[in-house]
Coordinates of C-alpha atoms in Angstrom, one line a residue:
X13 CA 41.9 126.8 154.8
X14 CA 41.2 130.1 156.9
X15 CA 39.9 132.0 154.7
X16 CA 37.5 130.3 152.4
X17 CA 34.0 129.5 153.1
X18 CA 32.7 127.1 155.0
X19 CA 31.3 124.8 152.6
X20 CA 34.5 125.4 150.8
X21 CA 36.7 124.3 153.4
X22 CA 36.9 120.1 152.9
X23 CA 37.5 121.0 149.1
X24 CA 40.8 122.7 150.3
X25 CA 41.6 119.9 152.1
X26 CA 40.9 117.1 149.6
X27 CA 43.3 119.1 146.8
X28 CA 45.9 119.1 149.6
X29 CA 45.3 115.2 149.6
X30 CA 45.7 115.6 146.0
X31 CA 49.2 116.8 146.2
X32 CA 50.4 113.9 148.4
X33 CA 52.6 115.4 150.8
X34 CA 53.6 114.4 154.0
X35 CA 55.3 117.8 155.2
X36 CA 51.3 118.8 154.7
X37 CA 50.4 117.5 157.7
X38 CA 50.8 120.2 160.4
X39 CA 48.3 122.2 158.3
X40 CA 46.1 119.1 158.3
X41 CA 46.7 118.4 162.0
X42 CA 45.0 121.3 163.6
X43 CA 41.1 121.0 161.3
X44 CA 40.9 118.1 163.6
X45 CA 39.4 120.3 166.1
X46 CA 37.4 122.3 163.2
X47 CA 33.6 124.0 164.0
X48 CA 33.1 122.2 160.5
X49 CA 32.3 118.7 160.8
X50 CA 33.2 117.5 157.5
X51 CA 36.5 119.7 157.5
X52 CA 37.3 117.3 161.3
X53 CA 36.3 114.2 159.0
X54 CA 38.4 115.0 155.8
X55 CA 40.8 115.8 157.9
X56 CA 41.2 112.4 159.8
X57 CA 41.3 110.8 156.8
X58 CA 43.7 112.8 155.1
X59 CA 45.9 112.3 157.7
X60 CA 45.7 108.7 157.5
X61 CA 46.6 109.0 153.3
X62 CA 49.3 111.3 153.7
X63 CA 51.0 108.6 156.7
X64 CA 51.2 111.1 159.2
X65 CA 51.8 108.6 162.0
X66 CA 52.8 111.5 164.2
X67 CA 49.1 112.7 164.9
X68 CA 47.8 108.8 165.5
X69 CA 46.8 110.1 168.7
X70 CA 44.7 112.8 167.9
X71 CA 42.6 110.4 165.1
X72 CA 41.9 108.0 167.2
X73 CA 40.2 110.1 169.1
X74 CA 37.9 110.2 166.8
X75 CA 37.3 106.4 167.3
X76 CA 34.3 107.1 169.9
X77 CA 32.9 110.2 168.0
X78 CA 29.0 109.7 168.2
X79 CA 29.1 109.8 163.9
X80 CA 30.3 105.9 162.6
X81 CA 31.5 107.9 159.5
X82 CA 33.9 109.4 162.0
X83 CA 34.6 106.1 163.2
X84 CA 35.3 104.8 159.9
X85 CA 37.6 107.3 158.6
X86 CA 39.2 106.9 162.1
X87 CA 39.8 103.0 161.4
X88 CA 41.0 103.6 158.0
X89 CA 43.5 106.8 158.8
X90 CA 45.0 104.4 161.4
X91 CA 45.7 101.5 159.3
X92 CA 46.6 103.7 156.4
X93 CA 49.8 104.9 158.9
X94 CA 50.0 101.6 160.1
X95 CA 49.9 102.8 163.5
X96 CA 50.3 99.6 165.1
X97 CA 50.6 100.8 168.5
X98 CA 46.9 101.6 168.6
X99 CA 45.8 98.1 167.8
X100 CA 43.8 98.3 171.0
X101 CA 41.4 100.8 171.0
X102 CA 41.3 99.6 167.0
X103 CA 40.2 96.3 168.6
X104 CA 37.3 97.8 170.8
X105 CA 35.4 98.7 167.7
X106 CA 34.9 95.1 167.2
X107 CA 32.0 95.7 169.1
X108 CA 30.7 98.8 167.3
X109 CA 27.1 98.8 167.4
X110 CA 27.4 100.0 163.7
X111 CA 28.3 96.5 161.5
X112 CA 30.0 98.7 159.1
X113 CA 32.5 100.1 161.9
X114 CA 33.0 96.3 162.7
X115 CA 33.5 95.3 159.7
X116 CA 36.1 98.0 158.7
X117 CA 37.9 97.7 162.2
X118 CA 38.6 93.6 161.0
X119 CA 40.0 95.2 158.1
X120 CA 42.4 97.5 160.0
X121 CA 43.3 95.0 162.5
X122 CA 44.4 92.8 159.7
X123 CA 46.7 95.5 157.7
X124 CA 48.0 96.4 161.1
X125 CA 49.0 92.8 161.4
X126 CA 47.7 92.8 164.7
X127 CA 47.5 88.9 165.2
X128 CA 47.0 89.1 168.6
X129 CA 43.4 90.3 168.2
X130 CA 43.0 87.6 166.0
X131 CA 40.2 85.5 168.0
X132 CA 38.1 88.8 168.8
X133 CA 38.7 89.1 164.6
X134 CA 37.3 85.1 164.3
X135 CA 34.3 85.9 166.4
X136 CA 32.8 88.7 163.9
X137 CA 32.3 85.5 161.3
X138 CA 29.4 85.5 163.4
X139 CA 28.0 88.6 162.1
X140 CA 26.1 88.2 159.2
X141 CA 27.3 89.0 156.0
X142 CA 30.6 89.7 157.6
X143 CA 32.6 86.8 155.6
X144 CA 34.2 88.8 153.1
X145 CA 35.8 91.7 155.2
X146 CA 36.6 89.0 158.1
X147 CA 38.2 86.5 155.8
X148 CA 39.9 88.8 154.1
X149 CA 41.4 90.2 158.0
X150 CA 42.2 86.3 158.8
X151 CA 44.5 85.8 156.1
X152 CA 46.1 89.3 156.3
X153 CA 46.7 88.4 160.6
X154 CA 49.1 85.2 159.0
X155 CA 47.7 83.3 162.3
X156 CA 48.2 79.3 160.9
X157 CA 45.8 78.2 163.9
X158 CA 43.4 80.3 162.5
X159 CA 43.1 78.2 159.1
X160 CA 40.5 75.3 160.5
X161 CA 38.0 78.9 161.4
X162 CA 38.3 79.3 157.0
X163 CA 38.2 75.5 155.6
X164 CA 34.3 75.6 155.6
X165 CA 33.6 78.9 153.5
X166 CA 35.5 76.7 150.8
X167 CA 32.2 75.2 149.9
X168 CA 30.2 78.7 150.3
X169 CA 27.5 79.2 147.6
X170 CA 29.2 82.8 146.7
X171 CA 32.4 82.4 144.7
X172 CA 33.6 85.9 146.0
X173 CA 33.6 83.9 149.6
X174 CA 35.2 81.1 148.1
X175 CA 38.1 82.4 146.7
X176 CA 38.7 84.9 149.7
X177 CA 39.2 81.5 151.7
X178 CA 41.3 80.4 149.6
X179 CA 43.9 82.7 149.5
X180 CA 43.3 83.4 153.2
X181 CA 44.7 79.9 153.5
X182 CA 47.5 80.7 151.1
X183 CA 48.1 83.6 153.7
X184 CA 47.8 81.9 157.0
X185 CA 50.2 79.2 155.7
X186 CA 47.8 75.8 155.9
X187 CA 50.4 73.4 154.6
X188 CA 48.7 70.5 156.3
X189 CA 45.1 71.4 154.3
X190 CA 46.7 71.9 150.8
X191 CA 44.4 69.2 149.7
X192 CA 41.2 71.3 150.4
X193 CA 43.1 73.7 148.0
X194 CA 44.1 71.2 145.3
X195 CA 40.2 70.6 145.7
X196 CA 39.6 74.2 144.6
X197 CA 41.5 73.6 142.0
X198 CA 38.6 72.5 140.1
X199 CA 35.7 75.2 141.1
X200 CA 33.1 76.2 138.4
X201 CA 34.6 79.9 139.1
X202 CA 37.7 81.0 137.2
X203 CA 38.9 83.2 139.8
X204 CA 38.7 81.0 142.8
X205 CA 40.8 78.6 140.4
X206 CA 43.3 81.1 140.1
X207 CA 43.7 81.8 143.8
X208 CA 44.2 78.2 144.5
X209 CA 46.9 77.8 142.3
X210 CA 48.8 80.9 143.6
X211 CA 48.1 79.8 147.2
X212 CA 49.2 76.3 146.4
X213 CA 52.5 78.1 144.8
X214 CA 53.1 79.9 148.0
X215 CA 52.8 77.4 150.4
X216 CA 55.3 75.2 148.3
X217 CA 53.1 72.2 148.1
X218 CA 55.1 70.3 145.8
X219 CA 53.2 67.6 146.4
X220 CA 50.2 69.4 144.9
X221 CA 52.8 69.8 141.5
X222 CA 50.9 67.7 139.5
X223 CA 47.2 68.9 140.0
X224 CA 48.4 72.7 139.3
X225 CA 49.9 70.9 136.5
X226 CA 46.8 69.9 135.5
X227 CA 45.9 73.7 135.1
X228 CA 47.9 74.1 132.2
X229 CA 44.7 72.5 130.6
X230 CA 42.5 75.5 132.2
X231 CA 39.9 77.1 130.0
X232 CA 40.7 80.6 132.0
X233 CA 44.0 81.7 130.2
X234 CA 44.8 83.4 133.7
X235 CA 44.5 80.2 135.2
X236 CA 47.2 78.8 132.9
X237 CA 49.5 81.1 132.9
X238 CA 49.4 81.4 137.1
X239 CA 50.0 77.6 136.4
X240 CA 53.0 77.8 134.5
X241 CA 54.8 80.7 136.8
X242 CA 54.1 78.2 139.4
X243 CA 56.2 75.5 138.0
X244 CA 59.2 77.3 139.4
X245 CA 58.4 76.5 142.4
X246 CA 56.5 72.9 142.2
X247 CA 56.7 71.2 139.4
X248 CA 59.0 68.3 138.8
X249 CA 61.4 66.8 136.0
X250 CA 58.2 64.8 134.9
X251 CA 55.8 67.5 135.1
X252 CA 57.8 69.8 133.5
X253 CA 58.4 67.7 130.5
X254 CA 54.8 69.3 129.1
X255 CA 56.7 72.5 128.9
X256 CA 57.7 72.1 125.5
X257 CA 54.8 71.1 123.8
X258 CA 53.6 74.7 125.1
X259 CA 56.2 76.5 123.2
X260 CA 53.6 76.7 120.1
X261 CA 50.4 77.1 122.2
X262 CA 47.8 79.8 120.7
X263 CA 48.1 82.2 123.0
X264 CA 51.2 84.3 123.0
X265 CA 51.7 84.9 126.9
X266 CA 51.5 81.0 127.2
X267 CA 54.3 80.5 124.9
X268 CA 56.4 83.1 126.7
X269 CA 55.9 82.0 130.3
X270 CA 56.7 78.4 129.0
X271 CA 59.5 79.9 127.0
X272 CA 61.1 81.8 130.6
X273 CA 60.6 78.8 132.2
X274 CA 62.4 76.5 130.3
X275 CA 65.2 79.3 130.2
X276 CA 65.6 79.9 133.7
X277 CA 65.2 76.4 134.7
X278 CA 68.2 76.2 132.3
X279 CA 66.5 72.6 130.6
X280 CA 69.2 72.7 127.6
X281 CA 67.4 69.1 126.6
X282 CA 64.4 71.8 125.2
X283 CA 66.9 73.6 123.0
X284 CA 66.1 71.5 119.8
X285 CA 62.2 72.6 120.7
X286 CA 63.2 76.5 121.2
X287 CA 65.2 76.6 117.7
X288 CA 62.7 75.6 115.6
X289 CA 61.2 78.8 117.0
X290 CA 63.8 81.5 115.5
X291 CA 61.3 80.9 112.4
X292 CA 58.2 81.7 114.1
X293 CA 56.2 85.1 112.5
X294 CA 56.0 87.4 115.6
X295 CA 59.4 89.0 116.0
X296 CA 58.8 89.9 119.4
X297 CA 58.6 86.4 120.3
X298 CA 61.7 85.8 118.2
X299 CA 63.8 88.4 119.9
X300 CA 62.5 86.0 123.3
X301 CA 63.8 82.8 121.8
X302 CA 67.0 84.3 121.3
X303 CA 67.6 85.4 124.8
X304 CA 66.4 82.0 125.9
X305 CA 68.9 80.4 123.5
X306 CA 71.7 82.5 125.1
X307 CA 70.1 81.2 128.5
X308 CA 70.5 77.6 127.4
X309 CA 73.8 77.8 126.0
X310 CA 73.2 77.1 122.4
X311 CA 75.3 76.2 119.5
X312 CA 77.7 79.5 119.0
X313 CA 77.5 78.5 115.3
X314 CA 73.4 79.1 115.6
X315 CA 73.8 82.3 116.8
X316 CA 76.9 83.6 115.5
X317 CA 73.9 83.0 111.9
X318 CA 70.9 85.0 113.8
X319 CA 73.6 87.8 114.3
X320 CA 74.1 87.6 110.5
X321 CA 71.4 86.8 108.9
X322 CA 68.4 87.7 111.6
X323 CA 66.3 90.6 111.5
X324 CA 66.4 94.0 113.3
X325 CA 64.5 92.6 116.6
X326 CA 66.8 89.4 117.1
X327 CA 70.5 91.0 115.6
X328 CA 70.8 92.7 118.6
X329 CA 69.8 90.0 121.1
X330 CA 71.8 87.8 119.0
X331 CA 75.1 89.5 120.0
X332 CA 74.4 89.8 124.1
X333 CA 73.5 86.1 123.8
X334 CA 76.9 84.7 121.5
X335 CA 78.8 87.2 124.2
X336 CA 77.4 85.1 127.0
X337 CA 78.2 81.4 125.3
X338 CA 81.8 82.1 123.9
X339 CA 82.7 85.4 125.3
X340 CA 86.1 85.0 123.4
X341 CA 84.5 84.4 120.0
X342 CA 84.1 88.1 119.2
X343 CA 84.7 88.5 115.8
X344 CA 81.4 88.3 114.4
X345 CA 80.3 91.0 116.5
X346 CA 82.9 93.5 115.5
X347 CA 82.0 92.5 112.1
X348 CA 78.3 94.2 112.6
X349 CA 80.1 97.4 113.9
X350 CA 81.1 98.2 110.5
X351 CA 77.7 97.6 108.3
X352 CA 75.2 97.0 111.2
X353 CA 72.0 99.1 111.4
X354 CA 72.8 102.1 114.1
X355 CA 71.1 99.4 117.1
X356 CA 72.9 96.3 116.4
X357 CA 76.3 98.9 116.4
X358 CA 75.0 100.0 120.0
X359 CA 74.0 96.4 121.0
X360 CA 77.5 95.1 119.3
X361 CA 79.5 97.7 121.1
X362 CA 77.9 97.5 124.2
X363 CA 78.9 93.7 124.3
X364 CA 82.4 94.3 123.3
X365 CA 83.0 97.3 125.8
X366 CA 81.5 95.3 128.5
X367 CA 84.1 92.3 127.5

């Protein structure tokens, strides 16, 4: 850093970002006030990655320098420390004459969680081409009066607007407009699909249950399998008596999520549907129905025979599973610590030591 030449300098600086250290940044600190304008400038922003909240003062000086990449990295480094405190002078650049200074001061505004600011943050939508950095800043600020300022971009042309207003929503928490979201539900674009089910999930519309339901018949495997993690958390007794008809869908992650749903909703009326499974041909997905079986409380006579007679990938699961239906029944798994294969011993005598 003293020594090298100029042009050399930054490079030093960018390896010490590199290494990731906070202790760095007293040797960081003082390039601030470098004769080499892009050592000041890596310098403000590695300051800002290595969370050196201690020097927020001295980079946001840096947030009237006459050069908007100064500006920027200054916006950045701040938000980066979360530096909360200088939400204010953050807030001025709102009226940068550079849009990209505005645009990235929303930004930092909105990981600084500085809802107060959140009207001067509104007012930007006015900018053009501003939507996706603004909308992005509304949702992050959690402000719920803010969500009637987002409803319109759900019919934007550009799907990458779209769905940023859509989880925006999710963010802001707009229970009472859950319907515009179970609208999205059924946009042309996968991904704004996908948002609206998650933001449906977090708000806890259980209302909205059945049209995420409705996703398990998505086209987007994503879609469908945000859909189904969802049901923990909306769907119903009726809704989620399409769960087993799942257990044997194409795609394996679909099966699985169905599969850790019905386990840890604990529906023991699916167990006839997850037994017929122990004879499917993935063994992975085997070893899974086990588990789940030991979830459900099966039959101890059905597993005490998968600890017999399964193979190498369920034997093991078997034994953790019969321990946690009839944790006095263990004779069958002592029985494997005498023939067992060297992981069903371990399994086996992990279960019994643990008894």
């Amino acid at each position: 850093l003293k020594d090298a030449a100029g042009e050399l300098r930054p490079n030093v600086v960018h390896a010490l970002g590199r290494l990731g250290r906070p202790e760095h940044g007293p040797l960081v600190a003082p390039l601030l006030e470098d004769s080499v304008d892009d050592v000041r400038l890596a310098a403000v922003r590695l300051l800002g990655e290595l969370g050196c909240r201690t020097y927020a003062g001295a980079v946001s000086k840096h947030l009237g320098h006459p050069d908007p990449a100064h500006r920027l990295a200054a916006l950045t480094s701040l938000a980066d420390m979360g530096a909360r405190d200088f939400a204010a002078p953050v807030a001025e650049r709102l009226g940068d004459a550079q849009f990209l200074v505005r645009w990235e001061a929303a930004r930092a505004l909105g990981r600084l969680r500085a809802s107060e600011h959140a009207t001067a943050v509104i007012a930007l939508l006015q900018d053009e081409g501003a939507e996706p950095p603004v909308i992005e800043a509304i949702g992050a600020l959690g402000r719920r009066d803010s969500a009637p300022h987002l409803l319109s971009y759900l019919e934007h042309f550009d799907p990458g607007i779209r769905w940023r207003a859509v989880r925006a929503l999710g963010q802001v928490d707009a229970f009472d407009d859950a319907s515009r979201l179970v609208a999205a539900l059924g946009d042309p674009e996968d991904y704004v699909r996908l948002m609206a089910v998650r933001a449906l999930g977090g708000l806890g519309s259980r209302g909205s249950a059945g049209a995420v339901f409705e996703r398990l018949r998505d086209p987007n495997t994503e879609v469908v399998h945000a859909a189904l993690w969802e049901t923990l958390y909306l769907g119903g007794a009726a809704e989620q008596k399409t769960l087993p008809g799942l257990l044997k869908h194409e795609d394996p992650v679909v099966r699985e999520a169905a599969l850790e749903l019905l386990s840890a909703g604990g529906r023991r009326e699916s167990l006839p549907a997850v037994r017929t499974l122990l004879r499917d041909s993935d063994g992975a997905f085997r070893w899974r129905v086990v588990r789940a079986l030991g979830r459900l409380g099966e039959d101890p006579a059905v597993l005490k025979e998968a600890l017999a007679k399964g193979d190498p990938l369920t034997r093991p699961q078997a034994a953790f599973a019969l321990a946690r239906v009839a944790p006095g029944e263990t004779g069958p798994i002592e029985a494997v610590l005498k023939e067992a294969p060297v992981p069903l011993r371990l399994a086996a005598g992990f279960v019994l030591g643990r008894g």
